[in-house]
Amino acid sequence: MVILTSVMATGALTLTACGSRDDSGGDSSDNGSNKTLTIGVDAPLSGENSTTGLGIQYGAQIAVDDANKNKLVPGVTFKLKAYDDKAQPATGQSNATAITGDKTAVGAVGPLNSGVAQSMQQVFASANMVEISPSNTNPALTQGKDWQTAKKRPYKTYFRTATTDELQGSFAADYAYNGLKKKKVFVVDDKQTYGAGLAKIFNEQFKKLGGTVVGTDHVNTGDKDFGSLVTKVKTSGADLLYYGGQYDESSLITKQLKDGGVKIPLFGGDGMFASTYIETAGAASEGDLATAVGVPADTLPAAKTFIETYKAKGYKGDYGAYGAYSYDATTAIIKAVKAAVDANGGKVPSDINALRSSVVDNVQKSDFEGISGKVSFDEYGDTTNKQLTVYQVTKGAWKAVKTGTADLG
């Protein structure tokens, strides 16, 4: 895997305390009537999953820069402070404590991983600070642990601009059965919150459609040798392997499958949808598939300037998976701050707790056209944008092969 930790001179980052990186667009101090407010962003910026994590960071940075340039909130300069959670729940929780402890902070974007989100939600709720993830997909985060039988929102401060695995897993199962005409699938997951949950939903829906799950197995994050798994898949007679997890392991699994003579596609979720997957697996990735939230960013007219800016800045990481959703999550927080200021006679509320509370309430009322599409949230904090896309590796690049919404009927 390529570890992406360096950044270009433009928008350079400086390490600060609490594992954070301060990449502000302006002066961090108040200047006359100008007030500086901070938005935290938490994601894996080094190590595993850093390709997508950096895409989240820089998507948020561009939103902050645009808001400052356009003076979206008169009298307010926004500053982004990025925290590296290294895809570790304990680190994410520590970062959440640092963000909420910053008396200039009004909200946070992230994290990437659902397992990390579980460790952060209570911290933000206790501080009554809004948290919007552009990538978390586990249904329990918004609908509670019993979401399949009795949905109940655990935290009013948590939102997401990504749709859930209930939809993603079902969408993938439908495409595997009806689109690819696959009938016998071997299902594997990495035992993590995101991966195990996604694999379970795919498994259930694939069987509901009439398909057969010929075997299941689990791997550990960080594993490199998948010889025993290859043997199991080979003897099972599966015509597709479905994987719930991230690109770090799946890129090695598909390579070892093909090297072992198992010439079947590997299909996964948005945790696989990154250029690093193809770079690591090489030719073995050809024909593999992944679902991802929304529609391709480069097909959205509103995202054109965002993509041009991302490339012009020389930002590392991959904007394709969650960059646009991170931009919109950040914009939702900024627009909520504007609503709070407008309601206070055009002045920033002097009580940070009152401001944070108002931002939470106004994010819930979000209703605007973002660069990824319509941005609004339902009663659980879930996005109302339910679009999904299936991508397939074609000639060494991800190519969209189906866009739509899942049918849970």
PDB file of N, CA, C and O in Angstrom, residues 151-221:
ATOM      1  N   LYS A 151     -36.007   1.402  14.917  1.00  0.00           N
ATOM      2  CA  LYS A 151     -35.077   2.511  14.736  1.00  0.00           C
ATOM      3  C   LYS A 151     -35.249   3.574  15.824  1.00  0.00           C
ATOM      4  O   LYS A 151     -36.366   3.972  16.144  1.00  0.00           O
ATOM      5  N   LYS A 152     -34.118   4.003  16.386  1.00  0.00           N
ATOM      6  CA  LYS A 152     -34.128   5.054  17.390  1.00  0.00           C
ATOM      7  C   LYS A 152     -32.811   5.809  17.320  1.00  0.00           C
ATOM      8  O   LYS A 152     -31.740   5.221  17.463  1.00  0.00           O
ATOM      9  N   ARG A 153     -32.879   7.101  17.101  1.00  0.00           N
ATOM     10  CA  ARG A 153     -31.677   7.901  16.927  1.00  0.00           C
ATOM     11  C   ARG A 153     -30.915   8.032  18.246  1.00  0.00           C
ATOM     12  O   ARG A 153     -31.446   8.537  19.230  1.00  0.00           O
ATOM     13  N   PRO A 154     -29.650   7.614  18.294  1.00  0.00           N
ATOM     14  CA  PRO A 154     -28.893   7.684  19.539  1.00  0.00           C
ATOM     15  C   PRO A 154     -28.409   9.098  19.900  1.00  0.00           C
ATOM     16  O   PRO A 154     -28.396   9.465  21.067  1.00  0.00           O
ATOM     17  N   TYR A 155     -27.991   9.879  18.879  1.00  0.00           N
ATOM     18  CA  TYR A 155     -27.389  11.189  19.144  1.00  0.00           C
ATOM     19  C   TYR A 155     -27.903  12.232  18.163  1.00  0.00           C
ATOM     20  O   TYR A 155     -27.753  12.078  16.952  1.00  0.00           O
ATOM     21  N   LYS A 156     -28.466  13.310  18.677  1.00  0.00           N
ATOM     22  CA  LYS A 156     -29.009  14.351  17.790  1.00  0.00           C
ATOM     23  C   LYS A 156     -27.909  15.200  17.168  1.00  0.00           C
ATOM     24  O   LYS A 156     -28.156  15.972  16.244  1.00  0.00           O
ATOM     25  N   THR A 157     -26.674  15.053  17.662  1.00  0.00           N
ATOM     26  CA  THR A 157     -25.548  15.855  17.159  1.00  0.00           C
ATOM     27  C   THR A 157     -24.849  15.207  15.978  1.00  0.00           C
ATOM     28  O   THR A 157     -23.980  15.824  15.359  1.00  0.00           O
ATOM     29  N   TYR A 158     -25.189  13.944  15.670  1.00  0.00           N
ATOM     30  CA  TYR A 158     -24.478  13.199  14.625  1.00  0.00           C
ATOM     31  C   TYR A 158     -25.300  13.154  13.333  1.00  0.00           C
ATOM     32  O   TYR A 158     -26.484  12.812  13.338  1.00  0.00           O
ATOM     33  N   PHE A 159     -24.638  13.482  12.219  1.00  0.00           N
ATOM     34  CA  PHE A 159     -25.251  13.462  10.890  1.00  0.00           C
ATOM     35  C   PHE A 159     -24.279  12.818   9.907  1.00  0.00           C
ATOM     36  O   PHE A 159     -23.107  12.629  10.208  1.00  0.00           O
ATOM     37  N   ARG A 160     -24.772  12.511   8.714  1.00  0.00           N
ATOM     38  CA  ARG A 160     -23.867  12.035   7.664  1.00  0.00           C
ATOM     39  C   ARG A 160     -24.394  12.414   6.292  1.00  0.00           C
ATOM     40  O   ARG A 160     -25.608  12.451   6.066  1.00  0.00           O
ATOM     41  N   THR A 161     -23.460  12.665   5.382  1.00  0.00           N
ATOM     42  CA  THR A 161     -23.822  12.955   3.993  1.00  0.00           C
ATOM     43  C   THR A 161     -23.678  11.714   3.117  1.00  0.00           C
ATOM     44  O   THR A 161     -23.908  11.778   1.912  1.00  0.00           O
ATOM     45  N   ALA A 162     -23.281  10.587   3.716  1.00  0.00           N
ATOM     46  CA  ALA A 162     -23.194   9.299   3.008  1.00  0.00           C
ATOM     47  C   ALA A 162     -24.414   8.463   3.356  1.00  0.00           C
ATOM     48  O   ALA A 162     -24.903   8.514   4.487  1.00  0.00           O
ATOM     49  N   THR A 163     -24.904   7.682   2.406  1.00  0.00           N
ATOM     50  CA  THR A 163     -26.032   6.813   2.696  1.00  0.00           C
ATOM     51  C   THR A 163     -25.555   5.567   3.437  1.00  0.00           C
ATOM     52  O   THR A 163     -24.356   5.354   3.608  1.00  0.00           O
ATOM     53  N   THR A 164     -26.470   4.719   3.882  1.00  0.00           N
ATOM     54  CA  THR A 164     -26.111   3.630   4.787  1.00  0.00           C
ATOM     55  C   THR A 164     -25.825   2.298   4.087  1.00  0.00           C
ATOM     56  O   THR A 164     -26.164   2.093   2.928  1.00  0.00           O
ATOM     57  N   ASP A 165     -25.239   1.383   4.871  1.00  0.00           N
ATOM     58  CA  ASP A 165     -24.943   0.048   4.354  1.00  0.00           C
ATOM     59  C   ASP A 165     -26.205  -0.764   4.092  1.00  0.00           C
ATOM     60  O   ASP A 165     -26.178  -1.715   3.308  1.00  0.00           O
ATOM     61  N   GLU A 166     -27.300  -0.411   4.758  1.00  0.00           N
ATOM     62  CA  GLU A 166     -28.563  -1.097   4.467  1.00  0.00           C
ATOM     63  C   GLU A 166     -28.877  -0.961   2.983  1.00  0.00           C
ATOM     64  O   GLU A 166     -29.316  -1.909   2.331  1.00  0.00           O
ATOM     65  N   LEU A 167     -28.622   0.227   2.452  1.00  0.00           N
ATOM     66  CA  LEU A 167     -28.853   0.484   1.036  1.00  0.00           C
ATOM     67  C   LEU A 167     -27.691  -0.021   0.182  1.00  0.00           C
ATOM     68  O   LEU A 167     -27.886  -0.627  -0.861  1.00  0.00           O
ATOM     69  N   GLN A 168     -26.463   0.222   0.652  1.00  0.00           N
ATOM     70  CA  GLN A 168     -25.285  -0.148  -0.140  1.00  0.00           C
ATOM     71  C   GLN A 168     -25.161  -1.668  -0.310  1.00  0.00           C
ATOM     72  O   GLN A 168     -24.901  -2.154  -1.407  1.00  0.00           O
ATOM     73  N   GLY A 169     -25.361  -2.404   0.792  1.00  0.00           N
ATOM     74  CA  GLY A 169     -25.256  -3.853   0.719  1.00  0.00           C
ATOM     75  C   GLY A 169     -26.327  -4.459  -0.177  1.00  0.00           C
ATOM     76  O   GLY A 169     -26.077  -5.395  -0.943  1.00  0.00           O
ATOM     77  N   SER A 170     -27.536  -3.896  -0.093  1.00  0.00           N
ATOM     78  CA  SER A 170     -28.634  -4.389  -0.917  1.00  0.00           C
ATOM     79  C   SER A 170     -28.422  -4.049  -2.392  1.00  0.00           C
ATOM     80  O   SER A 170     -28.726  -4.851  -3.274  1.00  0.00           O
ATOM     81  N   PHE A 171     -27.901  -2.852  -2.639  1.00  0.00           N
ATOM     82  CA  PHE A 171     -27.619  -2.410  -4.006  1.00  0.00           C
ATOM     83  C   PHE A 171     -26.588  -3.327  -4.652  1.00  0.00           C
ATOM     84  O   PHE A 171     -26.722  -3.738  -5.813  1.00  0.00           O
ATOM     85  N   ALA A 172     -25.551  -3.674  -3.879  1.00  0.00           N
ATOM     86  CA  ALA A 172     -24.506  -4.571  -4.386  1.00  0.00           C
ATOM     87  C   ALA A 172     -25.048  -5.967  -4.650  1.00  0.00           C
ATOM     88  O   ALA A 172     -24.732  -6.598  -5.664  1.00  0.00           O
ATOM     89  N   ALA A 173     -25.876  -6.469  -3.733  1.00  0.00           N
ATOM     90  CA  ALA A 173     -26.439  -7.807  -3.906  1.00  0.00           C
ATOM     91  C   ALA A 173     -27.308  -7.879  -5.155  1.00  0.00           C
ATOM     92  O   ALA A 173     -27.252  -8.855  -5.917  1.00  0.00           O
ATOM     93  N   ASP A 174     -28.096  -6.839  -5.374  1.00  0.00           N
ATOM     94  CA  ASP A 174     -28.953  -6.804  -6.556  1.00  0.00           C
ATOM     95  C   ASP A 174     -28.119  -6.807  -7.837  1.00  0.00           C
ATOM     96  O   ASP A 174     -28.440  -7.516  -8.793  1.00  0.00           O
ATOM     97  N   TYR A 175     -27.030  -6.020  -7.832  1.00  0.00           N
ATOM     98  CA  TYR A 175     -26.208  -5.967  -9.040  1.00  0.00           C
ATOM     99  C   TYR A 175     -25.475  -7.287  -9.263  1.00  0.00           C
ATOM    100  O   TYR A 175     -25.344  -7.758 -10.396  1.00  0.00           O
ATOM    101  N   ALA A 176     -25.020  -7.904  -8.176  1.00  0.00           N
ATOM    102  CA  ALA A 176     -24.321  -9.183  -8.299  1.00  0.00           C
ATOM    103  C   ALA A 176     -25.242 -10.252  -8.879  1.00  0.00           C
ATOM    104  O   ALA A 176     -24.849 -11.018  -9.771  1.00  0.00           O
ATOM    105  N   TYR A 177     -26.486 -10.296  -8.382  1.00  0.00           N
ATOM    106  CA  TYR A 177     -27.422 -11.349  -8.803  1.00  0.00           C
ATOM    107  C   TYR A 177     -28.075 -11.050 -10.148  1.00  0.00           C
ATOM    108  O   TYR A 177     -28.085 -11.905 -11.046  1.00  0.00           O
ATOM    109  N   ASN A 178     -28.604  -9.855 -10.277  1.00  0.00           N
ATOM    110  CA  ASN A 178     -29.351  -9.517 -11.494  1.00  0.00           C
ATOM    111  C   ASN A 178     -28.505  -8.876 -12.593  1.00  0.00           C
ATOM    112  O   ASN A 178     -28.815  -9.031 -13.772  1.00  0.00           O
ATOM    113  N   GLY A 179     -27.448  -8.170 -12.204  1.00  0.00           N
ATOM    114  CA  GLY A 179     -26.596  -7.517 -13.189  1.00  0.00           C
ATOM    115  C   GLY A 179     -25.483  -8.412 -13.690  1.00  0.00           C
ATOM    116  O   GLY A 179     -25.310  -8.602 -14.898  1.00  0.00           O
ATOM    117  N   LEU A 180     -24.741  -9.009 -12.753  1.00  0.00           N
ATOM    118  CA  LEU A 180     -23.631  -9.889 -13.119  1.00  0.00           C
ATOM    119  C   LEU A 180     -24.074 -11.330 -13.341  1.00  0.00           C
ATOM    120  O   LEU A 180     -23.301 -12.146 -13.853  1.00  0.00           O
ATOM    121  N   LYS A 181     -25.297 -11.643 -12.909  1.00  0.00           N
ATOM    122  CA  LYS A 181     -25.857 -12.997 -13.046  1.00  0.00           C
ATOM    123  C   LYS A 181     -25.050 -14.020 -12.246  1.00  0.00           C
ATOM    124  O   LYS A 181     -24.931 -15.195 -12.642  1.00  0.00           O
ATOM    125  N   LYS A 182     -24.505 -13.586 -11.108  1.00  0.00           N
ATOM    126  CA  LYS A 182     -23.766 -14.500 -10.240  1.00  0.00           C
ATOM    127  C   LYS A 182     -24.742 -15.209  -9.309  1.00  0.00           C
ATOM    128  O   LYS A 182     -25.686 -14.593  -8.798  1.00  0.00           O
ATOM    129  N   LYS A 183     -24.521 -16.504  -9.104  1.00  0.00           N
ATOM    130  CA  LYS A 183     -25.456 -17.290  -8.303  1.00  0.00           C
ATOM    131  C   LYS A 183     -24.822 -17.880  -7.038  1.00  0.00           C
ATOM    132  O   LYS A 183     -25.534 -18.257  -6.107  1.00  0.00           O
ATOM    133  N   LYS A 184     -23.496 -18.006  -7.030  1.00  0.00           N
ATOM    134  CA  LYS A 184     -22.808 -18.619  -5.889  1.00  0.00           C
ATOM    135  C   LYS A 184     -21.701 -17.677  -5.393  1.00  0.00           C
ATOM    136  O   LYS A 184     -20.699 -17.468  -6.081  1.00  0.00           O
ATOM    137  N   VAL A 185     -21.903 -17.144  -4.208  1.00  0.00           N
ATOM    138  CA  VAL A 185     -20.980 -16.139  -3.688  1.00  0.00           C
ATOM    139  C   VAL A 185     -20.325 -16.598  -2.389  1.00  0.00           C
ATOM    140  O   VAL A 185     -20.974 -17.219  -1.535  1.00  0.00           O
ATOM    141  N   PHE A 186     -19.059 -16.292  -2.246  1.00  0.00           N
ATOM    142  CA  PHE A 186     -18.320 -16.519  -1.006  1.00  0.00           C
ATOM    143  C   PHE A 186     -18.186 -15.147  -0.344  1.00  0.00           C
ATOM    144  O   PHE A 186     -17.728 -14.191  -0.978  1.00  0.00           O
ATOM    145  N   VAL A 187     -18.592 -15.026   0.922  1.00  0.00           N
ATOM    146  CA  VAL A 187     -18.613 -13.737   1.611  1.00  0.00           C
ATOM    147  C   VAL A 187     -17.548 -13.688   2.710  1.00  0.00           C
ATOM    148  O   VAL A 187     -17.472 -14.582   3.554  1.00  0.00           O
ATOM    149  N   VAL A 188     -16.741 -12.631   2.684  1.00  0.00           N
ATOM    150  CA  VAL A 188     -15.650 -12.450   3.646  1.00  0.00           C
ATOM    151  C   VAL A 188     -15.743 -11.055   4.259  1.00  0.00           C
ATOM    152  O   VAL A 188     -16.149 -10.102   3.590  1.00  0.00           O
ATOM    153  N   ASP A 189     -15.373 -10.926   5.538  1.00  0.00           N
ATOM    154  CA  ASP A 189     -15.305  -9.593   6.144  1.00  0.00           C
ATOM    155  C   ASP A 189     -14.086  -9.486   7.055  1.00  0.00           C
ATOM    156  O   ASP A 189     -13.444 -10.485   7.379  1.00  0.00           O
ATOM    157  N   ASP A 190     -13.789  -8.237   7.455  1.00  0.00           N
ATOM    158  CA  ASP A 190     -12.587  -7.989   8.269  1.00  0.00           C
ATOM    159  C   ASP A 190     -12.886  -7.860   9.759  1.00  0.00           C
ATOM    160  O   ASP A 190     -12.061  -7.375  10.528  1.00  0.00           O
ATOM    161  N   LYS A 191     -14.084  -8.254  10.175  1.00  0.00           N
ATOM    162  CA  LYS A 191     -14.504  -8.260  11.587  1.00  0.00           C
ATOM    163  C   LYS A 191     -14.699  -6.867  12.185  1.00  0.00           C
ATOM    164  O   LYS A 191     -14.989  -6.736  13.367  1.00  0.00           O
ATOM    165  N   GLN A 192     -14.526  -5.830  11.375  1.00  0.00           N
ATOM    166  CA  GLN A 192     -14.696  -4.471  11.873  1.00  0.00           C
ATOM    167  C   GLN A 192     -16.162  -4.034  11.717  1.00  0.00           C
ATOM    168  O   GLN A 192     -16.934  -4.654  10.996  1.00  0.00           O
ATOM    169  N   THR A 193     -16.524  -2.960  12.413  1.00  0.00           N
ATOM    170  CA  THR A 193     -17.911  -2.484  12.402  1.00  0.00           C
ATOM    171  C   THR A 193     -18.442  -2.301  10.995  1.00  0.00           C
ATOM    172  O   THR A 193     -19.519  -2.800  10.649  1.00  0.00           O
ATOM    173  N   TYR A 194     -17.678  -1.592  10.173  1.00  0.00           N
ATOM    174  CA  TYR A 194     -18.109  -1.330   8.802  1.00  0.00           C
ATOM    175  C   TYR A 194     -18.150  -2.601   7.973  1.00  0.00           C
ATOM    176  O   TYR A 194     -19.176  -2.949   7.367  1.00  0.00           O
ATOM    177  N   GLY A 195     -17.038  -3.313   7.928  1.00  0.00           N
ATOM    178  CA  GLY A 195     -16.922  -4.474   7.051  1.00  0.00           C
ATOM    179  C   GLY A 195     -17.881  -5.598   7.387  1.00  0.00           C
ATOM    180  O   GLY A 195     -18.556  -6.154   6.512  1.00  0.00           O
ATOM    181  N   ALA A 196     -17.970  -5.945   8.676  1.00  0.00           N
ATOM    182  CA  ALA A 196     -18.857  -7.031   9.095  1.00  0.00           C
ATOM    183  C   ALA A 196     -20.321  -6.667   8.852  1.00  0.00           C
ATOM    184  O   ALA A 196     -21.115  -7.504   8.410  1.00  0.00           O
ATOM    185  N   GLY A 197     -20.665  -5.412   9.118  1.00  0.00           N
ATOM    186  CA  GLY A 197     -22.050  -4.987   8.908  1.00  0.00           C
ATOM    187  C   GLY A 197     -22.447  -5.021   7.447  1.00  0.00           C
ATOM    188  O   GLY A 197     -23.539  -5.486   7.097  1.00  0.00           O
ATOM    189  N   LEU A 198     -21.566  -4.538   6.588  1.00  0.00           N
ATOM    190  CA  LEU A 198     -21.845  -4.516   5.157  1.00  0.00           C
ATOM    191  C   LEU A 198     -21.959  -5.933   4.599  1.00  0.00           C
ATOM    192  O   LEU A 198     -22.869  -6.240   3.816  1.00  0.00           O
ATOM    193  N   ALA A 199     -21.042  -6.810   5.000  1.00  0.00           N
ATOM    194  CA  ALA A 199     -21.061  -8.192   4.516  1.00  0.00           C
ATOM    195  C   ALA A 199     -22.336  -8.911   4.954  1.00  0.00           C
ATOM    196  O   ALA A 199     -22.919  -9.692   4.187  1.00  0.00           O
ATOM    197  N   LYS A 200     -22.781  -8.654   6.168  1.00  0.00           N
ATOM    198  CA  LYS A 200     -23.995  -9.291   6.686  1.00  0.00           C
ATOM    199  C   LYS A 200     -25.214  -8.884   5.850  1.00  0.00           C
ATOM    200  O   LYS A 200     -26.053  -9.731   5.501  1.00  0.00           O
ATOM    201  N   ILE A 201     -25.306  -7.596   5.537  1.00  0.00           N
ATOM    202  CA  ILE A 201     -26.449  -7.113   4.751  1.00  0.00           C
ATOM    203  C   ILE A 201     -26.418  -7.681   3.336  1.00  0.00           C
ATOM    204  O   ILE A 201     -27.438  -8.109   2.794  1.00  0.00           O
ATOM    205  N   PHE A 202     -25.221  -7.707   2.724  1.00  0.00           N
ATOM    206  CA  PHE A 202     -25.093  -8.300   1.382  1.00  0.00           C
ATOM    207  C   PHE A 202     -25.515  -9.764   1.416  1.00  0.00           C
ATOM    208  O   PHE A 202     -26.274 -10.228   0.540  1.00  0.00           O
ATOM    209  N   ASN A 203     -25.011 -10.488   2.414  1.00  0.00           N
ATOM    210  CA  ASN A 203     -25.307 -11.921   2.561  1.00  0.00           C
ATOM    211  C   ASN A 203     -26.822 -12.153   2.613  1.00  0.00           C
ATOM    212  O   ASN A 203     -27.370 -12.982   1.875  1.00  0.00           O
ATOM    213  N   GLU A 204     -27.501 -11.409   3.465  1.00  0.00           N
ATOM    214  CA  GLU A 204     -28.946 -11.576   3.643  1.00  0.00           C
ATOM    215  C   GLU A 204     -29.713 -11.249   2.356  1.00  0.00           C
ATOM    216  O   GLU A 204     -30.625 -11.982   1.966  1.00  0.00           O
ATOM    217  N   GLN A 205     -29.329 -10.146   1.719  1.00  0.00           N
ATOM    218  CA  GLN A 205     -30.066  -9.718   0.534  1.00  0.00           C
ATOM    219  C   GLN A 205     -29.807 -10.631  -0.660  1.00  0.00           C
ATOM    220  O   GLN A 205     -30.720 -10.906  -1.454  1.00  0.00           O
ATOM    221  N   PHE A 206     -28.571 -11.111  -0.805  1.00  0.00           N
ATOM    222  CA  PHE A 206     -28.240 -11.995  -1.923  1.00  0.00           C
ATOM    223  C   PHE A 206     -29.052 -13.283  -1.845  1.00  0.00           C
ATOM    224  O   PHE A 206     -29.582 -13.771  -2.849  1.00  0.00           O
ATOM    225  N   LYS A 207     -29.174 -13.828  -0.631  1.00  0.00           N
ATOM    226  CA  LYS A 207     -29.968 -15.050  -0.448  1.00  0.00           C
ATOM    227  C   LYS A 207     -31.454 -14.770  -0.670  1.00  0.00           C
ATOM    228  O   LYS A 207     -32.176 -15.607  -1.221  1.00  0.00           O
ATOM    229  N   LYS A 208     -31.902 -13.600  -0.258  1.00  0.00           N
ATOM    230  CA  LYS A 208     -33.303 -13.216  -0.451  1.00  0.00           C
ATOM    231  C   LYS A 208     -33.656 -13.152  -1.937  1.00  0.00           C
ATOM    232  O   LYS A 208     -34.773 -13.490  -2.349  1.00  0.00           O
ATOM    233  N   LEU A 209     -32.684 -12.750  -2.754  1.00  0.00           N
ATOM    234  CA  LEU A 209     -32.905 -12.651  -4.197  1.00  0.00           C
ATOM    235  C   LEU A 209     -32.907 -14.017  -4.881  1.00  0.00           C
ATOM    236  O   LEU A 209     -33.338 -14.137  -6.034  1.00  0.00           O
ATOM    237  N   GLY A 210     -32.395 -15.033  -4.190  1.00  0.00           N
ATOM    238  CA  GLY A 210     -32.361 -16.372  -4.771  1.00  0.00           C
ATOM    239  C   GLY A 210     -30.966 -16.937  -4.952  1.00  0.00           C
ATOM    240  O   GLY A 210     -30.802 -18.070  -5.416  1.00  0.00           O
ATOM    241  N   GLY A 211     -29.955 -16.160  -4.578  1.00  0.00           N
ATOM    242  CA  GLY A 211     -28.580 -16.617  -4.709  1.00  0.00           C
ATOM    243  C   GLY A 211     -28.168 -17.532  -3.566  1.00  0.00           C
ATOM    244  O   GLY A 211     -28.869 -17.645  -2.565  1.00  0.00           O
ATOM    245  N   THR A 212     -27.019 -18.175  -3.732  1.00  0.00           N
ATOM    246  CA  THR A 212     -26.484 -19.083  -2.711  1.00  0.00           C
ATOM    247  C   THR A 212     -25.162 -18.544  -2.172  1.00  0.00           C
ATOM    248  O   THR A 212     -24.275 -18.187  -2.957  1.00  0.00           O
ATOM    249  N   VAL A 213     -25.048 -18.483  -0.854  1.00  0.00           N
ATOM    250  CA  VAL A 213     -23.777 -18.120  -0.220  1.00  0.00           C
ATOM    251  C   VAL A 213     -23.079 -19.436   0.096  1.00  0.00           C
ATOM    252  O   VAL A 213     -23.481 -20.166   1.014  1.00  0.00           O
ATOM    253  N   VAL A 214     -22.054 -19.761  -0.696  1.00  0.00           N
ATOM    254  CA  VAL A 214     -21.413 -21.074  -0.600  1.00  0.00           C
ATOM    255  C   VAL A 214     -20.384 -21.159   0.520  1.00  0.00           C
ATOM    256  O   VAL A 214     -19.894 -22.248   0.831  1.00  0.00           O
ATOM    257  N   GLY A 215     -20.062 -20.018   1.126  1.00  0.00           N
ATOM    258  CA  GLY A 215     -19.111 -20.026   2.224  1.00  0.00           C
ATOM    259  C   GLY A 215     -18.906 -18.638   2.784  1.00  0.00           C
ATOM    260  O   GLY A 215     -19.166 -17.644   2.107  1.00  0.00           O
ATOM    261  N   THR A 216     -18.482 -18.573   4.038  1.00  0.00           N
ATOM    262  CA  THR A 216     -18.155 -17.296   4.669  1.00  0.00           C
ATOM    263  C   THR A 216     -16.846 -17.449   5.433  1.00  0.00           C
ATOM    264  O   THR A 216     -16.474 -18.545   5.851  1.00  0.00           O
ATOM    265  N   ASP A 217     -16.151 -16.340   5.616  1.00  0.00           N
ATOM    266  CA  ASP A 217     -14.901 -16.364   6.375  1.00  0.00           C
ATOM    267  C   ASP A 217     -14.596 -14.957   6.873  1.00  0.00           C
ATOM    268  O   ASP A 217     -15.254 -13.983   6.464  1.00  0.00           O
ATOM    269  N   HIS A 218     -13.615 -14.858   7.748  1.00  0.00           N
ATOM    270  CA  HIS A 218     -13.208 -13.576   8.310  1.00  0.00           C
ATOM    271  C   HIS A 218     -11.691 -13.453   8.223  1.00  0.00           C
ATOM    272  O   HIS A 218     -10.972 -14.455   8.288  1.00  0.00           O
ATOM    273  N   VAL A 219     -11.214 -12.229   8.077  1.00  0.00           N
ATOM    274  CA  VAL A 219      -9.778 -11.962   8.096  1.00  0.00           C
ATOM    275  C   VAL A 219      -9.534 -10.862   9.118  1.00  0.00           C
ATOM    276  O   VAL A 219     -10.473 -10.245   9.631  1.00  0.00           O
ATOM    277  N   ASN A 220      -8.280 -10.636   9.410  1.00  0.00           N
ATOM    278  CA  ASN A 220      -7.910  -9.573  10.338  1.00  0.00           C
ATOM    279  C   ASN A 220      -7.311  -8.397   9.583  1.00  0.00           C
ATOM    280  O   ASN A 220      -6.593  -8.601   8.595  1.00  0.00           O
ATOM    281  N   THR A 221      -7.592  -7.195  10.032  1.00  0.00           N
ATOM    282  CA  THR A 221      -6.944  -6.041   9.411  1.00  0.00           C
ATOM    283  C   THR A 221      -5.441  -6.152   9.654  1.00  0.00           C
ATOM    284  O   THR A 221      -5.008  -6.515  10.751  1.00  0.00           O
TER     285      THR A 221
END
